[in-house]
Short mmCIF file of C-alpha atoms in Angstrom, two decimals:
data_model
loop_
_atom_site.label_atom_id
_atom_site.label_comp_id
_atom_site.label_asym_id
_atom_site.label_seq_id
_atom_site.Cartn_x
_atom_site.Cartn_y
_atom_site.Cartn_z
CA UNK A 1 0.03 0.22 0.07
CA UNK A 2 1.17 3.46 -0.56
CA UNK A 3 1.27 6.51 1.38
CA UNK A 4 0.76 10.29 1.11
CA UNK A 5 0.99 13.22 2.77
CA UNK A 6 -1.90 15.83 3.48
CA UNK A 7 -2.86 18.41 2.80
CA UNK A 8 -3.14 17.38 -1.38
CA UNK A 9 -3.23 20.91 -2.48
CA UNK A 10 -1.38 23.22 -0.11
CA UNK A 11 -2.19 26.67 0.38
CA UNK A 12 -5.74 28.85 -0.15
CA UNK A 13 -7.65 25.84 -1.72
CA UNK A 14 -10.67 26.03 0.49
CA UNK A 15 -14.14 24.55 -0.63
CA UNK A 16 -13.10 21.64 -3.21
CA UNK A 17 -15.38 19.75 -5.20
CA UNK A 18 -14.37 16.69 -7.39
CA UNK A 19 -15.77 14.64 -9.77
CA UNK A 20 -14.72 11.32 -11.57
CA UNK A 21 -14.60 10.68 -15.58
CA UNK A 22 -13.45 7.22 -15.54
CA UNK A 23 -9.88 6.68 -14.06
CA UNK A 24 -9.62 10.73 -14.05
CA UNK A 25 -10.49 12.85 -11.12
CA UNK A 26 -11.47 17.00 -11.35
CA UNK A 27 -10.98 19.30 -8.48
CA UNK A 28 -12.11 22.89 -8.18
CA UNK A 29 -11.51 25.29 -5.20
CA UNK A 30 -12.63 28.91 -4.17
CA UNK A 31 -11.04 31.99 -5.29
CA UNK A 32 -13.20 34.95 -3.70
CA UNK A 33 -11.58 38.29 -4.95
CA UNK A 34 -8.90 36.70 -7.02
CA UNK A 35 -8.82 36.60 -11.03
CA UNK A 36 -8.84 34.21 -12.85
CA UNK A 37 -11.59 32.48 -10.73
CA UNK A 38 -11.90 28.78 -9.76
CA UNK A 39 -8.66 26.68 -10.40
CA UNK A 40 -9.50 23.50 -12.25
CA UNK A 41 -7.10 20.24 -11.22
CA UNK A 42 -6.51 16.87 -12.79
CA UNK A 43 -5.23 13.77 -10.71
CA UNK A 44 -4.92 10.10 -11.74
CA UNK A 45 -4.42 9.08 -7.91
CA UNK A 46 -6.65 11.23 -5.45
CA UNK A 47 -3.39 12.90 -4.40
CA UNK A 48 -1.07 14.39 -6.98
CA UNK A 49 -2.89 17.50 -8.42
CA UNK A 50 -1.96 19.34 -11.72
CA UNK A 51 -3.53 22.65 -12.57
CA UNK A 52 -5.10 22.22 -16.31
CA UNK A 53 -6.55 25.65 -16.32
CA UNK A 54 -9.53 27.98 -14.48
CA UNK A 55 -12.81 27.83 -14.76
CA UNK A 56 -13.55 31.72 -15.26
CA UNK A 57 -10.46 33.09 -17.01
CA UNK A 58 -12.68 36.13 -18.81
CA UNK A 59 -13.38 38.99 -17.79
CA UNK A 60 -17.27 38.46 -19.14
CA UNK A 61 -17.59 35.37 -16.92
CA UNK A 62 -16.48 37.06 -13.74
CA UNK A 63 -17.28 40.80 -12.36
CA UNK A 64 -14.91 41.60 -9.29
CA UNK A 65 -15.40 45.24 -9.51
CA UNK A 66 -14.90 46.48 -6.07
CA UNK A 67 -15.45 43.42 -4.12
CA UNK A 68 -14.06 42.63 -0.70
CA UNK A 69 -11.19 40.26 -0.67
CA UNK A 70 -13.56 37.71 0.79
CA UNK A 71 -16.50 38.59 -1.39
CA UNK A 72 -16.20 37.33 -5.20
CA UNK A 73 -16.43 33.49 -6.04
CA UNK A 74 -17.06 30.40 -3.52
CA UNK A 75 -17.81 27.23 -3.20
CA UNK A 76 -17.87 25.81 -6.76
CA UNK A 77 -19.52 22.44 -7.14
CA UNK A 78 -18.06 20.47 -10.03
CA UNK A 79 -20.20 17.56 -11.93
CA UNK A 80 -20.32 15.30 -14.98
CA UNK A 81 -23.07 14.51 -17.08
CA UNK A 82 -23.15 12.50 -20.65
CA UNK A 83 -20.18 14.38 -22.21
CA UNK A 84 -20.63 17.85 -20.29
CA UNK A 85 -18.98 19.39 -17.46
CA UNK A 86 -21.09 21.65 -14.83
CA UNK A 87 -19.71 23.85 -12.30
CA UNK A 88 -22.00 26.02 -10.08
CA UNK A 89 -21.14 28.42 -8.05
CA UNK A 90 -21.83 31.99 -6.23
CA UNK A 91 -20.32 35.22 -7.19
CA UNK A 92 -21.55 38.23 -4.30
CA UNK A 93 -22.09 40.81 -4.73
CA UNK A 94 -22.20 40.29 -8.69
CA UNK A 95 -25.15 38.30 -9.81
CA UNK A 96 -25.19 35.59 -7.17
CA UNK A 97 -25.58 31.85 -8.27
CA UNK A 98 -24.49 30.62 -11.96
CA UNK A 99 -23.78 27.48 -14.08
CA UNK A 100 -20.88 27.58 -16.46
CA UNK A 101 -20.38 24.20 -18.80
CA UNK A 102 -17.50 22.67 -20.84
CA UNK A 103 -16.58 19.60 -23.33
CA UNK A 104 -13.35 19.90 -21.55
CA UNK A 105 -12.43 20.11 -18.16
CA UNK A 106 -9.36 22.52 -19.14
CA UNK A 107 -11.99 24.78 -21.23
CA UNK A 108 -13.00 26.99 -22.80
CA UNK A 109 -15.93 27.06 -20.56
CA UNK A 110 -19.25 28.71 -21.55
CA UNK A 111 -20.32 32.70 -20.66
CA UNK A 112 -22.35 31.80 -16.81
CA UNK A 113 -26.33 31.31 -16.40
CA UNK A 114 -27.51 33.23 -13.98
CA UNK A 115 -30.25 31.67 -11.79
CA UNK A 116 -31.89 34.92 -10.62
CA UNK A 117 -34.46 32.59 -8.63
CA UNK A 118 -31.88 30.45 -6.75
CA UNK A 119 -31.73 31.99 -3.01
CA UNK A 120 -28.82 31.61 -0.79
CA UNK A 121 -25.10 30.03 -1.57
CA UNK A 122 -23.44 27.00 -1.73
CA UNK A 123 -25.61 25.64 -5.05
CA UNK A 124 -24.67 22.05 -6.07
CA UNK A 125 -25.68 20.12 -8.86
CA UNK A 126 -27.07 16.06 -8.79
CA UNK A 127 -28.17 14.25 -11.97
CA UNK A 128 -30.27 11.18 -10.59
CA UNK A 129 -30.22 7.76 -12.24
CA UNK A 130 -32.91 8.81 -14.85
CA UNK A 131 -30.65 11.79 -15.70
CA UNK A 132 -33.01 14.05 -13.73
CA UNK A 133 -31.16 16.96 -12.43
CA UNK A 134 -31.60 18.56 -9.08
CA UNK A 135 -30.48 22.07 -7.51
CA UNK A 136 -29.78 21.86 -3.97
CA UNK A 137 -28.35 24.84 -2.08
CA UNK A 138 -28.10 26.84 1.01
CA UNK A 139 -30.75 29.62 2.14
CA UNK A 140 -32.11 31.39 5.68
CA UNK A 141 -34.91 29.49 7.06
CA UNK A 142 -37.83 30.15 5.52
CA UNK A 143 -39.78 30.01 8.70
CA UNK A 144 -37.89 32.84 9.96
CA UNK A 145 -34.46 33.54 11.35
CA UNK A 146 -34.00 33.00 15.08
CA UNK A 147 -30.54 33.48 15.24
CA UNK A 148 -27.39 34.09 13.48
CA UNK A 149 -26.90 31.44 11.12
CA UNK A 150 -30.18 29.80 11.09
CA UNK A 151 -30.01 28.31 7.62
CA UNK A 152 -31.48 25.30 5.40
CA UNK A 153 -30.55 22.90 2.50
CA UNK A 154 -33.37 23.38 0.19
CA UNK A 155 -33.79 21.21 -3.84
CA UNK A 156 -35.82 22.13 -6.63
CA UNK A 157 -35.66 20.49 -10.17
CA UNK A 158 -33.09 21.98 -12.84
CA UNK A 159 -33.24 22.02 -16.30
CA UNK A 160 -30.07 21.89 -18.06
CA UNK A 161 -31.28 22.45 -21.35
CA UNK A 162 -32.99 25.68 -20.30
CA UNK A 163 -30.41 26.52 -18.14
CA UNK A 164 -33.21 27.12 -15.37
CA UNK A 165 -34.83 25.82 -12.18
CA UNK A 166 -38.19 24.47 -12.67
CA UNK A 167 -41.39 23.15 -10.14
CA UNK A 168 -41.10 24.38 -6.83
CA UNK A 169 -38.66 24.13 -3.96
CA UNK A 170 -38.43 21.75 -0.96
CA UNK A 171 -36.90 22.37 2.39
CA UNK A 172 -35.40 19.16 3.06
CA UNK A 173 -32.49 19.61 6.01
CA UNK A 174 -31.96 22.11 8.66
CA UNK A 175 -28.86 20.61 10.25
CA UNK A 176 -27.85 17.66 12.34
CA UNK A 177 -27.80 19.14 15.55
CA UNK A 178 -30.40 21.24 17.41
CA UNK A 179 -29.88 25.26 16.28
CA UNK A 180 -27.64 24.29 14.10
CA UNK A 181 -25.59 27.44 12.75
CA UNK A 182 -24.73 27.62 9.01
CA UNK A 183 -25.85 24.48 7.59
CA UNK A 184 -24.39 24.77 4.34
CA UNK A 185 -22.18 23.39 1.45
CA UNK A 186 -24.45 20.63 0.43
CA UNK A 187 -23.96 17.58 -1.96
CA UNK A 188 -26.16 14.84 -2.93
CA UNK A 189 -25.07 11.13 -3.95
CA UNK A 190 -27.31 8.09 -4.58
CA UNK A 191 -26.18 4.55 -3.11
CA UNK A 192 -28.05 1.70 -2.53
CA UNK A 193 -31.62 2.82 -3.07
CA UNK A 194 -30.78 6.20 -0.41
CA UNK A 195 -30.20 9.79 -1.44
CA UNK A 196 -27.32 11.05 0.65
CA UNK A 197 -26.96 14.58 1.63
CA UNK A 198 -23.59 15.81 2.85
CA UNK A 199 -23.19 19.23 4.65
CA UNK A 200 -20.81 21.38 6.11
CA UNK A 201 -22.04 22.71 9.55
CA UNK A 202 -20.57 25.39 12.56
CA UNK A 203 -19.02 28.41 10.43
CA UNK A 204 -16.05 28.09 8.66
CA UNK A 205 -13.61 28.07 11.68
CA UNK A 206 -12.94 26.06 14.93
CA UNK A 207 -16.40 24.50 14.94
CA UNK A 208 -16.38 23.68 11.25
CA UNK A 209 -17.51 20.10 10.62
CA UNK A 210 -18.83 17.61 8.44
CA UNK A 211 -22.11 15.99 8.54
CA UNK A 212 -24.09 13.80 6.53
CA UNK A 213 -28.08 12.60 6.33
CA UNK A 214 -30.22 10.56 3.75
CA UNK A 215 -33.78 10.15 2.61
CA UNK A 216 -35.53 7.73 0.32
CA UNK A 217 -36.83 10.58 -1.86
CA UNK A 218 -35.14 12.94 -3.11
CA UNK A 219 -37.20 15.75 -1.91
CA UNK A 220 -36.62 14.40 1.59
CA UNK A 221 -37.08 14.91 4.46
CA UNK A 222 -33.16 13.92 5.34
CA UNK A 223 -32.80 11.83 8.55
CA UNK A 224 -29.70 12.59 10.16
CA UNK A 225 -26.70 9.42 10.86
CA UNK A 226 -26.45 8.79 14.35
CA UNK A 227 -22.49 9.34 14.44
CA UNK A 228 -22.86 12.95 13.13
CA UNK A 229 -20.64 14.66 12.87
CA UNK A 230 -18.75 12.39 10.68
CA UNK A 231 -15.85 14.66 10.62
CA UNK A 232 -14.49 17.60 12.98
CA UNK A 233 -11.42 18.43 14.87
CA UNK A 234 -13.25 20.92 17.17
CA UNK A 235 -13.23 18.04 19.80
CA UNK A 236 -9.18 18.09 19.69
CA UNK A 237 -8.47 21.36 21.19
CA UNK A 238 -6.93 24.66 20.17
CA UNK A 239 -3.69 23.08 20.05
CA UNK A 240 -4.14 20.69 17.70
CA UNK A 241 -2.13 21.18 14.43
CA UNK A 242 -5.36 20.60 11.85
CA UNK A 243 -7.97 23.05 12.50
CA UNK A 244 -11.26 24.62 10.86
CA UNK A 245 -12.29 21.06 9.06
CA UNK A 246 -15.25 20.89 7.00
CA UNK A 247 -16.62 21.71 3.53
CA UNK A 248 -16.03 18.63 2.03
CA UNK A 249 -17.27 16.47 -1.10
CA UNK A 250 -17.17 12.53 -1.44
CA UNK A 251 -16.38 10.56 -4.62
CA UNK A 252 -16.25 7.07 -5.94
CA UNK A 253 -13.60 5.32 -7.58
CA UNK A 254 -14.12 2.59 -10.59
CA UNK A 255 -13.46 0.06 -8.28
CA UNK A 256 -16.08 1.13 -5.98
CA UNK A 257 -13.72 2.84 -3.06
CA UNK A 258 -15.07 6.18 -1.59
CA UNK A 259 -12.91 9.44 -0.47
CA UNK A 260 -13.54 12.34 0.90
CA UNK A 261 -12.04 16.05 -0.13
CA UNK A 262 -12.22 18.38 2.39
CA UNK A 263 -10.68 21.57 3.69
CA UNK A 264 -8.61 22.38 6.91
CA UNK A 265 -6.05 24.75 8.14
CA UNK A 266 -2.50 23.88 9.49
CA UNK A 267 -1.86 25.94 12.43
CA UNK A 268 1.34 27.26 12.70
CA UNK A 269 1.92 28.99 16.02
CA UNK A 270 -1.97 29.05 16.53
CA UNK A 271 -2.22 30.90 13.16
CA UNK A 272 -3.44 30.14 9.74
CA UNK A 273 -1.42 32.35 7.20
CA UNK A 274 -1.76 29.79 4.68
CA UNK A 275 -5.75 29.71 4.47
CA UNK A 276 -7.95 26.68 4.42
CA UNK A 277 -6.33 23.52 2.29
CA UNK A 278 -7.44 20.55 0.61
CA UNK A 279 -7.08 17.42 2.47
CA UNK A 280 -8.09 13.84 1.46
CA UNK A 281 -9.60 11.06 3.86
CA UNK A 282 -10.70 7.11 3.40
CA UNK A 283 -14.24 6.44 3.72
CA UNK A 284 -15.60 3.15 4.46
CA UNK A 285 -19.29 2.42 4.61
CA UNK A 286 -20.97 0.79 7.79
CA UNK A 287 -24.68 0.12 8.27
CA UNK A 288 -25.29 2.31 5.60
CA UNK A 289 -23.06 5.46 6.58
CA UNK A 290 -20.23 6.35 5.56
CA UNK A 291 -16.82 6.39 8.47
CA UNK A 292 -13.89 8.58 7.59
CA UNK A 293 -10.44 7.68 8.32
CA UNK A 294 -11.93 4.20 10.21
CA UNK A 295 -10.13 3.31 13.69
CA UNK A 296 -9.00 7.46 13.56
CA UNK A 297 -11.82 9.59 12.83
CA UNK A 298 -9.68 12.95 11.93
CA UNK A 299 -7.33 13.81 9.23
CA UNK A 300 -4.08 12.49 8.83
CA UNK A 301 -1.19 14.06 7.69
CA UNK A 302 0.57 10.96 6.83
CA UNK A 303 -1.89 7.93 5.56
CA UNK A 304 -1.84 4.87 3.63
CA UNK A 305 -3.14 4.90 0.08
CA UNK A 306 -4.99 2.07 -1.58
CA UNK A 307 -4.63 3.77 -5.31
CA UNK A 308 -1.80 3.63 -7.78
CA UNK A 309 0.74 6.84 -7.19
CA UNK A 310 1.73 9.23 -9.94
CA UNK A 311 3.82 11.90 -8.59
CA UNK A 312 4.22 14.89 -9.99
CA UNK A 313 7.05 17.40 -9.67
CA UNK A 314 6.02 20.59 -7.84
CA UNK A 315 6.34 24.00 -9.69
CA UNK A 316 9.19 25.93 -8.09
CA UNK A 317 9.76 28.11 -10.92
CA UNK A 318 7.72 30.80 -12.50
CA UNK A 319 8.60 32.56 -16.24
CA UNK A 320 6.67 35.43 -16.09
CA UNK A 321 6.93 36.45 -20.10
CA UNK A 322 4.43 33.22 -20.47
CA UNK A 323 0.58 32.96 -19.33
CA UNK A 324 0.66 30.58 -16.86
CA UNK A 325 -3.02 29.14 -14.88
CA UNK A 326 -1.12 29.34 -11.68
CA UNK A 327 -0.69 33.37 -11.56
CA UNK A 328 -3.30 35.50 -10.35
CA UNK A 329 -4.62 38.68 -10.19
CA UNK A 330 -6.25 40.81 -7.56
CA UNK A 331 -9.98 41.73 -9.09
CA UNK A 332 -10.32 42.32 -12.46
CA UNK A 333 -6.94 43.09 -13.82
CA UNK A 334 -6.10 46.06 -16.28
CA UNK A 335 -3.88 44.09 -18.76
CA UNK A 336 -2.33 47.25 -20.29
CA UNK A 337 0.06 47.25 -17.04
CA UNK A 338 1.21 43.74 -17.53
CA UNK A 339 3.81 43.98 -20.59
CA UNK A 340 4.93 40.31 -21.70
CA UNK A 341 6.43 41.64 -25.00
CA UNK A 342 8.55 44.36 -25.13
CA UNK A 343 11.31 42.02 -23.59
CA UNK A 344 11.90 38.23 -24.37
CA UNK A 345 12.20 36.33 -20.90
CA UNK A 346 10.95 39.11 -18.84
CA UNK A 347 7.71 40.91 -17.60
CA UNK A 348 7.20 44.74 -17.96
CA UNK A 349 5.13 46.11 -14.99
CA UNK A 350 3.85 49.36 -15.08
CA UNK A 351 2.87 51.00 -12.13
CA UNK A 352 -0.87 52.00 -11.52
CA UNK A 353 -2.26 54.41 -8.74
CA UNK A 354 -4.00 51.81 -7.30
CA UNK A 355 -2.03 50.84 -4.28
CA UNK A 356 -1.99 47.00 -2.64
CA UNK A 357 -4.24 48.24 0.17
CA UNK A 358 -6.74 49.87 -1.92
CA UNK A 359 -10.42 48.27 -1.67
CA UNK A 360 -11.25 50.15 -4.99
CA UNK A 361 -9.51 48.76 -8.29
CA UNK A 362 -6.83 46.30 -9.06
CA UNK A 363 -3.28 47.03 -8.28
CA UNK A 364 -0.54 45.76 -10.47
CA UNK A 365 0.17 42.54 -8.97
CA UNK A 366 0.81 39.39 -10.06
CA UNK A 367 1.01 36.11 -7.67
CA UNK A 368 0.82 32.83 -6.50
CA UNK A 369 -1.07 31.12 -3.68
CA UNK A 370 1.14 30.72 -0.38
CA UNK A 371 1.79 27.22 0.11
CA UNK A 372 4.35 26.91 3.22
CA UNK A 373 5.40 29.15 6.34
CA UNK A 374 9.15 27.61 5.41
CA UNK A 375 9.99 28.74 2.01
CA UNK A 376 12.41 31.19 0.22
CA UNK A 377 10.66 33.60 -2.44
CA UNK A 378 12.81 35.78 -5.01
CA UNK A 379 12.40 37.65 -7.94
CA UNK A 380 14.80 39.65 -10.37
CA UNK A 381 13.98 43.03 -10.94
CA UNK A 382 15.38 45.38 -13.05
CA UNK A 383 13.86 49.32 -12.30
CA UNK A 384 13.23 52.48 -14.31
CA UNK A 385 11.42 54.36 -11.78
CA UNK A 386 10.59 57.63 -11.66
CA UNK A 387 9.94 59.71 -8.40
CA UNK A 388 8.29 57.97 -5.65
CA UNK A 389 7.14 54.77 -7.86
CA UNK A 390 8.11 51.23 -6.15
CA UNK A 391 8.27 47.96 -7.01
CA UNK A 392 9.00 44.43 -5.69
CA UNK A 393 7.45 41.53 -3.75
CA UNK A 394 4.12 41.67 -1.75
CA UNK A 395 2.86 39.24 0.84
CA UNK A 396 -0.97 39.85 0.86
CA UNK A 397 -3.97 38.87 3.01
CA UNK A 398 -6.27 41.59 2.30
CA UNK A 399 -6.24 45.06 1.89
CA UNK A 400 -5.76 45.99 5.64
CA UNK A 401 -2.90 43.42 6.18
CA UNK A 402 0.02 43.01 3.91
CA UNK A 403 3.95 42.86 3.76
CA UNK A 404 5.95 44.22 1.05
CA UNK A 405 9.67 44.30 -0.16
CA UNK A 406 10.40 46.64 -2.96
CA UNK A 407 12.87 49.01 -4.90
CA UNK A 408 11.87 52.84 -4.27
CA UNK A 409 12.42 55.74 -6.24
CA UNK A 410 13.22 58.88 -4.23
CA UNK A 411 14.07 61.62 -6.61
CA UNK A 412 17.52 59.87 -8.19
CA UNK A 413 18.21 57.65 -5.37
CA UNK A 414 17.02 53.50 -5.04
CA UNK A 415 16.41 52.00 -2.13
CA UNK A 416 15.57 48.84 -0.90
CA UNK A 417 12.77 49.05 2.01
CA UNK A 418 10.59 46.88 3.98
CA UNK A 419 7.08 47.46 5.12
CA UNK A 420 3.94 46.33 6.96
CA UNK A 421 0.23 47.10 6.79
CA UNK A 422 -1.03 45.75 9.77
CA UNK A 423 -4.77 46.33 10.44
CA UNK A 424 -4.59 49.48 8.05
CA UNK A 425 -1.64 51.24 9.76
CA UNK A 426 1.93 51.07 7.96
CA UNK A 427 4.86 50.59 9.36
CA UNK A 428 8.59 50.61 7.89
CA UNK A 429 10.70 47.97 9.02
CA UNK A 430 14.11 48.80 7.49
CA UNK A 431 15.94 49.84 4.01
CA UNK A 432 19.03 50.06 2.14
CA UNK A 433 20.55 52.43 -0.42
CA UNK A 434 20.89 50.57 -4.08
CA UNK A 435 23.62 51.53 -6.27
CA UNK A 436 22.52 49.33 -9.30
CA UNK A 437 18.82 49.09 -10.94
CA UNK A 438 19.24 45.38 -11.32
CA UNK A 439 18.80 43.50 -8.05
CA UNK A 440 17.16 40.27 -6.70
CA UNK A 441 14.54 40.57 -3.89
CA UNK A 442 14.21 37.66 -1.43
CA UNK A 443 11.84 36.82 1.25
CA UNK A 444 12.55 34.11 3.22
CA UNK A 445 10.02 32.50 5.71
CA UNK A 446 10.58 30.27 8.72
CA UNK A 447 7.38 29.86 10.71
CA UNK A 448 5.73 33.01 11.83
CA UNK A 449 9.53 35.05 11.03
CA UNK A 450 10.24 36.46 7.93
CA UNK A 451 13.37 38.13 6.63
CA UNK A 452 13.62 40.29 3.80
CA UNK A 453 17.09 40.48 1.62
CA UNK A 454 18.44 42.15 -1.36
CA UNK A 455 21.07 40.85 -3.66
CA UNK A 456 23.35 42.86 -5.51
CA UNK A 457 26.22 41.58 -7.77
CA UNK A 458 26.10 38.24 -5.85
CA UNK A 459 25.93 39.97 -2.05
CA UNK A 460 22.88 39.47 0.06
CA UNK A 461 21.85 42.20 2.41
CA UNK A 462 19.51 42.14 5.54
CA UNK A 463 16.91 45.04 4.90
CA UNK A 464 14.51 43.68 7.49
CA UNK A 465 14.87 40.50 9.96
CA UNK A 466 13.02 38.56 12.55
CA UNK A 467 9.33 40.20 11.11
CA UNK A 468 6.44 38.54 12.86
CA UNK A 469 3.64 37.85 10.47
CA UNK A 470 1.02 36.74 12.93
CA UNK A 471 -1.35 39.66 11.61
CA UNK A 472 -1.36 37.88 8.17
CA UNK A 473 -3.73 34.93 9.51
CA UNK A 474 -7.49 34.44 9.42
CA UNK A 475 -7.59 34.28 13.37
CA UNK A 476 -6.17 37.86 13.64
CA UNK A 477 -7.73 39.40 10.57
CA UNK A 478 -10.90 37.33 9.82
CA UNK A 479 -11.87 36.33 6.25
CA UNK A 480 -11.78 33.36 4.31
CA UNK A 481 -8.48 33.75 2.11
CA UNK A 482 -5.11 32.52 2.60
CA UNK A 483 -2.16 34.45 1.64
CA UNK A 484 -0.66 35.02 -1.70
CA UNK A 485 2.78 36.33 -2.55
CA UNK A 486 3.94 38.09 -5.92
CA UNK A 487 5.74 41.09 -7.57
CA UNK A 488 4.29 44.45 -7.31
CA UNK A 489 4.23 48.13 -8.51
CA UNK A 490 2.87 51.42 -8.07
CA UNK A 491 3.20 55.20 -8.54
CA UNK A 492 1.07 57.94 -6.37
CA UNK A 493 0.73 59.52 -9.97
CA UNK A 494 0.73 58.78 -13.82
CA UNK A 495 4.21 58.42 -14.76
CA UNK A 496 6.28 56.64 -17.19
CA UNK A 497 8.52 54.41 -15.22
CA UNK A 498 8.29 50.57 -15.04
CA UNK A 499 10.02 47.19 -13.59
CA UNK A 500 11.47 44.58 -15.81
CA UNK A 501 10.97 41.14 -13.88
CA UNK A 502 12.71 38.22 -15.23
CA UNK A 503 11.62 35.38 -12.92
CA UNK A 504 9.55 34.43 -10.09
CA UNK A 505 10.91 31.32 -7.82
CA UNK A 506 9.74 29.36 -4.84
CA UNK A 507 11.70 26.85 -2.83
CA UNK A 508 9.31 25.40 -0.32
CA UNK A 509 11.29 23.21 2.37
CA UNK A 510 8.43 21.50 4.11
#
């Protein structure tokens, strides 16, 4: 038997949903305010995942204008039926619930079909054995909200030809526990004559959980599993290294084995800077109910795996003059600021007036998801900046919390400087005068501590050392996202400077 290590998708990979087509598996995650939206991954073994594209990669598919970082696109579900892939998701506040389709999981995906009469969030689709399709989602309690998070799961038939709901909706479940909070993330399955409803419950943080219910009729009422929640870590205490466990989706392999993908957070000194990641667990069925990781009842870092493994090489270098599906923009970018053509092998960033801490607009920022807290991020930059312009590296959680190592132009002088923004307050941590327009910027992470360095003519110089990054966690800052890090360029005025970046490298040590 093989062994794998969790998480199977590291760093800011929440709300996983999965489908199978023969021996191939496809998985999607939430992206919130980042563009392109909804990465899609492929795997042969449920462990090693390769990103093959993004579902929402055109501006006309995804309006992110002036959204908060934890708004936008969340909780996608992917399903496959008769030669067509379906992804259904939510964009708040721009349009609500919608469906897109594609013949190939790598795209192109259609423009959205908005479901204006679909209340609530967390939509999912289920195709029954006779081909009938159903929409299942979360909405506020129709009988009246008695407390914050008083929600219910509802179902209605969906016509995939007309791309709209038909018939009437029915409430089918209100949660596994009395006065359950945030019953959400529903997914439907059918097994041995029963319809099974998998849900998330308890909010997205420490009390998060996975529960399940079943019914002989698709429109319910659904009866809770006596073992609920079938997965949570809230009973393991605040010091346990994996927390916030919930929002899952189940998959059956062609050989009849069952697995669960779900989100969880790795805690570093009590904080989860990486956000919620995708974990994998084994499922056995006992007395008509699923048991997660039998004998353990929790997520494991090291776990035995019954499927053959197909290892892949983790990406460590990004060639910036090439389009890469793993690169992210914050909100809808103005691509006029990103020039991949003027200089072969480089990307030229023109500074916009949108700062990294601005709630409005899209900064000139090209990023990757932070996958570890033990890493070295580096880039080579050559600058042609004007006064008060800066370019460099940013480690970003949200508009109020970020850290940057940049080259700053002060009249005729270039300065390497490091600064952080914590809860909206900016602090400068260190600086060093530069004698060259060509340098390498490095950020080294070791747990919750960071060091910022600049390298000129193969000589490293520390700009700031032992920087505490606890503030770049959802525990301190709130929200639903993990950190990203990447390259950045900004100007206080419309000027004519620019910065050329040769590469972006990430070396992960865990």
